[in-house]
Coordinates of C-alpha atoms in Angstrom, one line a residue:
M1 CA 76.1 123.8 60.7
G2 CA 76.1 123.7 64.4
V3 CA 78.1 122.2 67.3
L4 CA 76.1 119.0 67.2
N5 CA 76.7 118.5 63.5
I6 CA 80.4 118.9 63.9
A7 CA 80.3 116.6 66.9
I8 CA 78.5 113.9 65.0
K9 CA 81.0 114.2 62.1
E10 CA 83.9 114.0 64.6
F11 CA 82.4 110.9 66.1
E12 CA 81.8 109.2 62.8
V13 CA 85.4 109.9 61.7
G14 CA 86.9 108.9 65.0
I15 CA 85.2 105.5 65.2
R16 CA 86.5 104.6 61.7
T17 CA 90.1 105.4 62.5
R18 CA 92.9 102.8 63.1
R19 CA 93.6 104.6 66.4
F20 CA 90.3 103.5 67.7
Y21 CA 90.8 99.8 66.8
A22 CA 94.4 99.9 67.9
T23 CA 93.3 101.2 71.3
I24 CA 90.8 98.4 71.7
F25 CA 93.5 96.0 70.8
V26 CA 95.9 97.6 73.4
F27 CA 93.2 97.3 76.0
F28 CA 92.7 93.5 75.4
V29 CA 96.5 92.9 75.3
L30 CA 97.1 94.8 78.5
A31 CA 94.2 93.1 80.3
L32 CA 95.3 89.6 79.3
V33 CA 99.0 90.4 80.2
F34 CA 98.0 91.8 83.7
I35 CA 95.7 88.8 84.3
K36 CA 98.6 86.4 83.4
V37 CA 101.1 88.3 85.6
T38 CA 98.7 88.3 88.5
S39 CA 98.1 84.6 88.1
I40 CA 101.9 84.0 88.1
T41 CA 102.7 86.2 91.1
S42 CA 99.8 84.9 93.2
G43 CA 100.8 81.3 92.6
L44 CA 97.3 80.3 91.7
P45 CA 95.2 81.8 88.9
L46 CA 93.4 84.9 90.2
N47 CA 93.7 83.8 93.8
L48 CA 93.2 87.2 95.3
E49 CA 89.5 87.0 95.9
E50 CA 89.9 86.5 99.6
M51 CA 91.1 90.1 99.9
Y52 CA 88.1 91.5 98.0
N53 CA 84.3 91.3 98.4
T54 CA 83.4 90.1 95.0
P55 CA 85.3 88.0 92.3
F56 CA 84.9 90.8 89.7
Q57 CA 86.2 93.4 92.2
A58 CA 89.4 91.2 92.6
L59 CA 89.8 90.9 88.9
F60 CA 89.2 94.6 88.3
F61 CA 91.8 95.7 90.9
S62 CA 94.4 93.1 90.1
S63 CA 94.3 93.2 86.3
L64 CA 91.6 95.2 84.5
S65 CA 91.8 98.7 86.1
S66 CA 95.3 99.4 84.8
A67 CA 94.4 98.3 81.3
F68 CA 91.2 100.4 81.5
N69 CA 93.1 103.4 82.8
Y70 CA 95.8 103.3 80.1
A71 CA 93.4 102.6 77.2
V72 CA 91.1 105.5 78.0
A73 CA 94.0 107.9 78.3
L74 CA 95.7 106.7 75.1
L75 CA 92.5 106.8 73.1
A76 CA 91.6 110.3 74.3
V77 CA 95.0 111.9 73.7
L78 CA 95.3 110.4 70.3
L79 CA 91.8 111.6 69.3
G80 CA 92.5 115.1 70.3
A81 CA 96.0 115.1 68.8
T82 CA 94.8 115.2 65.2
S83 CA 91.4 116.9 65.6
I84 CA 92.5 120.3 64.2
N85 CA 95.8 119.8 62.3
Q86 CA 94.4 116.9 60.3
E87 CA 91.6 119.1 59.1
I88 CA 94.1 121.8 58.2
R89 CA 96.4 119.4 56.4
D90 CA 93.5 117.9 54.4
G91 CA 92.1 121.3 53.6
T92 CA 88.6 120.3 55.0
I93 CA 88.9 123.1 57.6
K94 CA 88.6 125.7 54.8
V95 CA 85.4 124.1 53.6
L96 CA 84.1 124.0 57.2
Y97 CA 85.1 127.6 57.9
S98 CA 83.7 128.9 54.6
K99 CA 80.2 128.2 56.0
P100 CA 78.5 130.7 58.3
I101 CA 79.9 129.4 61.5
Y102 CA 82.2 130.8 64.2
R103 CA 85.5 129.2 65.3
D104 CA 83.9 128.6 68.7
T105 CA 81.4 126.3 67.0
I106 CA 84.2 124.3 65.4
I107 CA 86.3 123.7 68.5
W108 CA 83.3 123.1 70.8
G109 CA 82.0 120.7 68.2
K110 CA 85.3 118.9 68.1
L111 CA 85.3 118.7 71.9
L112 CA 81.7 117.4 72.0
G113 CA 82.5 114.8 69.4
G114 CA 85.5 113.7 71.4
I115 CA 83.3 113.4 74.5
L116 CA 80.8 111.2 72.5
M117 CA 83.6 109.0 71.3
I118 CA 85.1 108.6 74.8
A119 CA 81.6 107.9 76.3
V120 CA 80.9 105.2 73.7
T121 CA 84.3 103.6 74.0
V122 CA 84.1 103.5 77.8
G123 CA 80.8 101.7 77.4
L124 CA 82.5 99.2 75.1
F125 CA 85.3 98.7 77.7
Y126 CA 82.7 97.9 80.3
I127 CA 81.1 95.3 78.1
F128 CA 84.6 93.8 77.4
M129 CA 85.5 93.8 81.1
V130 CA 82.3 92.0 82.0
G131 CA 82.9 89.6 79.1
I132 CA 86.4 88.8 80.2
A133 CA 85.3 88.3 83.8
L134 CA 82.6 85.8 82.7
I135 CA 85.1 84.0 80.4
F136 CA 87.3 83.5 83.5
G137 CA 84.3 82.3 85.5
K138 CA 84.0 85.4 87.7
P139 CA 80.4 86.4 88.3
V140 CA 79.5 90.1 88.1
T141 CA 77.3 91.2 91.0
E142 CA 74.9 94.1 91.3
Y143 CA 77.5 95.8 93.5
D144 CA 80.0 95.6 90.6
I145 CA 77.6 97.1 88.1
S146 CA 76.6 99.9 90.4
R147 CA 80.3 100.9 90.9
L148 CA 81.0 100.7 87.2
L149 CA 78.1 103.1 86.6
A150 CA 79.3 105.3 89.4
I151 CA 82.8 105.8 87.9
Y152 CA 81.4 106.2 84.4
P153 CA 81.1 110.1 84.4
F154 CA 84.5 110.4 86.1
T155 CA 86.0 108.1 83.4
I156 CA 84.6 110.5 80.8
L157 CA 86.0 113.5 82.7
Y158 CA 89.4 111.7 82.8
G159 CA 89.2 111.1 79.1
V160 CA 88.2 114.7 78.4
A161 CA 91.3 115.9 80.3
F162 CA 93.5 113.8 78.0
Y163 CA 91.5 114.8 74.9
S164 CA 92.1 118.5 75.9
L165 CA 95.9 117.8 76.1
G166 CA 95.7 116.2 72.7
L167 CA 93.7 119.1 71.3
L168 CA 96.5 121.5 72.6
F169 CA 99.1 119.4 70.7
S170 CA 96.8 119.6 67.6
V171 CA 96.8 123.4 67.5
L172 CA 100.5 123.7 68.5
I173 CA 101.9 121.1 66.1
K174 CA 101.1 121.4 62.4
T175 CA 102.0 117.8 61.4
P176 CA 99.4 115.2 62.6
L177 CA 102.0 112.5 62.8
N178 CA 104.2 114.6 65.0
S179 CA 101.3 115.5 67.3
I180 CA 100.4 111.8 67.6
V181 CA 104.0 111.1 68.6
A182 CA 103.8 114.0 71.1
G183 CA 100.6 112.5 72.5
I184 CA 102.1 109.1 72.9
L185 CA 105.1 110.6 74.7
A186 CA 102.9 112.6 76.9
F187 CA 100.9 109.5 77.8
L188 CA 104.1 107.5 78.5
F189 CA 105.4 110.4 80.7
V190 CA 102.2 110.7 82.7
A191 CA 101.2 107.0 82.9
I192 CA 104.6 105.3 83.1
I193 CA 107.6 107.6 83.7
I194 CA 106.1 109.6 86.6
P195 CA 104.7 106.7 88.7
M196 CA 107.4 104.2 87.9
I197 CA 110.5 106.3 87.7
L198 CA 110.3 109.9 88.8
A199 CA 108.0 109.5 91.8
P200 CA 110.0 106.6 93.4
L201 CA 113.3 108.3 92.8
I202 CA 112.3 111.7 94.2
A203 CA 110.6 110.0 97.2
F204 CA 113.7 108.0 97.9
A205 CA 115.9 111.0 97.5
I206 CA 113.9 113.0 100.1
A207 CA 113.0 110.1 102.5
G208 CA 116.5 108.7 102.3
A209 CA 117.5 105.1 103.0
P210 CA 115.0 102.9 104.9
Q211 CA 115.3 103.1 108.6
F212 CA 115.3 100.0 110.8
S213 CA 115.5 99.3 114.5
S214 CA 118.5 96.9 114.5
S215 CA 117.6 95.6 118.0
E216 CA 114.5 94.0 116.5
F217 CA 116.7 91.6 114.5
Q218 CA 117.7 89.5 117.6
T219 CA 116.5 88.7 121.0
I220 CA 117.9 86.8 124.0
N221 CA 116.3 83.7 125.2
S222 CA 116.5 84.3 129.0
S223 CA 115.9 80.7 129.9
N224 CA 119.2 79.4 128.6
G225 CA 121.1 82.7 127.9
S226 CA 121.6 81.9 124.2
S227 CA 121.0 84.4 121.4
V228 CA 118.3 83.4 118.9
E229 CA 117.0 85.2 115.9
I230 CA 113.3 86.1 115.7
T231 CA 111.3 86.6 112.6
Y232 CA 111.6 90.2 111.7
N233 CA 108.7 92.0 110.1
P234 CA 109.7 95.6 109.0
F235 CA 106.1 96.6 108.8
E236 CA 105.9 96.2 112.6
D237 CA 109.0 98.3 113.1
R238 CA 108.1 101.9 114.2
E239 CA 111.2 103.5 112.6
F240 CA 110.6 101.7 109.3
M241 CA 106.9 102.7 109.2
Q242 CA 107.9 106.3 109.9
W243 CA 110.3 106.1 106.9
M244 CA 107.5 104.5 104.9
E245 CA 105.0 107.2 105.7
K246 CA 107.6 109.9 104.7
Y247 CA 108.4 108.0 101.4
M248 CA 104.7 107.6 100.5
D249 CA 103.8 111.2 101.4
T250 CA 106.5 112.5 99.0
Y251 CA 105.5 109.9 96.4
R252 CA 101.9 111.0 96.5
K253 CA 102.9 114.7 96.1
V254 CA 104.9 113.9 93.0
M255 CA 102.0 111.7 91.7
Y256 CA 99.6 114.6 92.1
V257 CA 100.7 116.0 88.7
S258 CA 99.7 112.7 87.0
L259 CA 96.2 112.5 85.5
T260 CA 96.3 108.7 85.7
Y261 CA 97.0 108.8 89.4
H262 CA 93.9 111.0 90.0
F263 CA 91.7 108.6 88.0
D264 CA 93.1 105.6 89.7
E265 CA 92.3 107.1 93.1
I266 CA 88.7 108.0 92.0
S267 CA 87.9 104.6 90.4
G268 CA 89.7 102.7 93.2
I269 CA 88.0 104.5 96.1
I270 CA 84.5 104.4 94.5
F271 CA 85.0 100.7 93.8
G272 CA 85.6 100.1 97.5
R273 CA 89.4 100.1 97.8
K274 CA 90.8 101.2 101.1
T275 CA 92.7 104.5 101.3
T276 CA 96.5 104.4 101.1
E277 CA 96.7 105.4 104.8
D278 CA 94.5 102.5 105.8
V279 CA 96.5 100.0 103.8
L280 CA 99.8 101.4 105.2
G281 CA 98.5 101.2 108.7
A282 CA 97.7 97.5 108.3
I283 CA 100.4 96.5 105.9
G284 CA 102.2 94.4 108.5
Q285 CA 99.0 92.3 108.9
L286 CA 98.7 92.2 105.1
V287 CA 102.3 90.9 104.7
S288 CA 102.2 88.4 107.5
M289 CA 98.6 87.4 106.7
E290 CA 98.4 86.3 110.3
E291 CA 94.7 86.5 110.3
G292 CA 94.4 85.3 106.7
S293 CA 91.3 87.5 106.2
Y294 CA 92.6 91.0 105.6
K295 CA 90.5 93.0 103.1
L296 CA 91.9 95.5 100.7
V297 CA 88.4 96.9 100.3
E298 CA 85.7 98.1 102.6
D299 CA 82.0 98.8 102.4
R300 CA 81.2 102.4 101.8
S301 CA 78.4 104.3 100.0
I302 CA 79.1 105.9 96.7
G303 CA 78.4 109.3 98.2
E304 CA 81.0 108.7 100.9
A305 CA 83.5 107.5 98.3
I306 CA 83.1 110.6 96.2
S307 CA 83.6 112.8 99.3
L308 CA 87.0 111.1 99.7
V309 CA 88.2 111.9 96.1
V310 CA 86.8 115.5 95.7
G311 CA 90.4 116.7 95.4
N312 CA 91.2 114.3 92.6
I313 CA 88.0 115.2 90.8
I314 CA 88.9 118.9 91.0
A315 CA 92.4 118.1 89.8
L316 CA 90.9 116.5 86.6
I317 CA 88.6 119.5 86.0
V318 CA 91.5 122.0 86.5
S319 CA 93.7 120.0 84.2
T320 CA 91.0 120.0 81.5
F321 CA 90.7 123.7 81.5
M322 CA 94.5 124.1 81.8
F323 CA 94.9 122.4 78.5
L324 CA 91.6 123.6 76.9
I325 CA 92.0 127.3 77.4
P326 CA 95.4 127.7 75.6
A327 CA 94.2 125.4 72.9
Y328 CA 91.1 127.6 72.3
L329 CA 93.2 130.8 72.3
K330 CA 95.7 129.3 69.9
F331 CA 93.0 128.1 67.6
A332 CA 91.4 131.5 67.5
K333 CA 94.6 132.9 66.0
I334 CA 95.3 130.2 63.4
D335 CA 95.0 131.3 59.8
L336 CA 92.4 129.0 58.3
R337 CA 92.3 130.6 54.9

């Protein structure tokens, strides 16, 4: 029995588990919830298209990308979380190890099976996203398809990073249920707690309270000498924007430990989203909508986009090995007899 045989078995088992179907369900629920929330906050259903180049691009950024990001991470970490300890608990690892194979073959076969599972599931998510877009009457252009294909290998890399984290839990925690709970908690910490709680709190603690130029709140009408208020836009206030840059700089540094942040950057930039710096520089225009035609995306080649996210790609690769190496070393010492 070789790596490929173990990988195929891992794939066949993984696609029959309740975790797989639960993750598909979670994706659909999140996608529909985000679409509903977006339609409520925008006042009109999916009325963000004027900020994007294609209707699918608007739907992807406003609703689908978060569901896609979370579903891939959750599926991958749960797959890895029971890949080893489940075999040990069921005793099937003894049968496997009784054959003339090395432990390297077992763990690499598990990893390859996880990659196959993630690759197939990402393809299914693509089909579902296109289907959801068509149901909502949003055409999918050649540009959209090319960008989905471009982020495909990086989505798998992102999934492998989470699978490696789950694999580490699987060799450290003997009980499959406990390792699943650990995987879910790790997912919540990385995907929810860091971006929504820790990063904003730390950024606020370092940047301090927002700074405003109080003189901007009023002006004197020199023609009659009376004081009149003018419409104040904080995003046109130099002091406020300096505070905002400091806040966002700290926020991004904290977020750099989050795998979901790196994948969001990779998929967003490849799909044409402007960089955070570009958006911050024009946020005053975005808020006031003075010109009514501000775009959150721009035309750039796939090669140029990848060059902008090299650091995020390296972070995913480093994270994968950071989890995989200790998992491999621990598995090499486990008593399988």
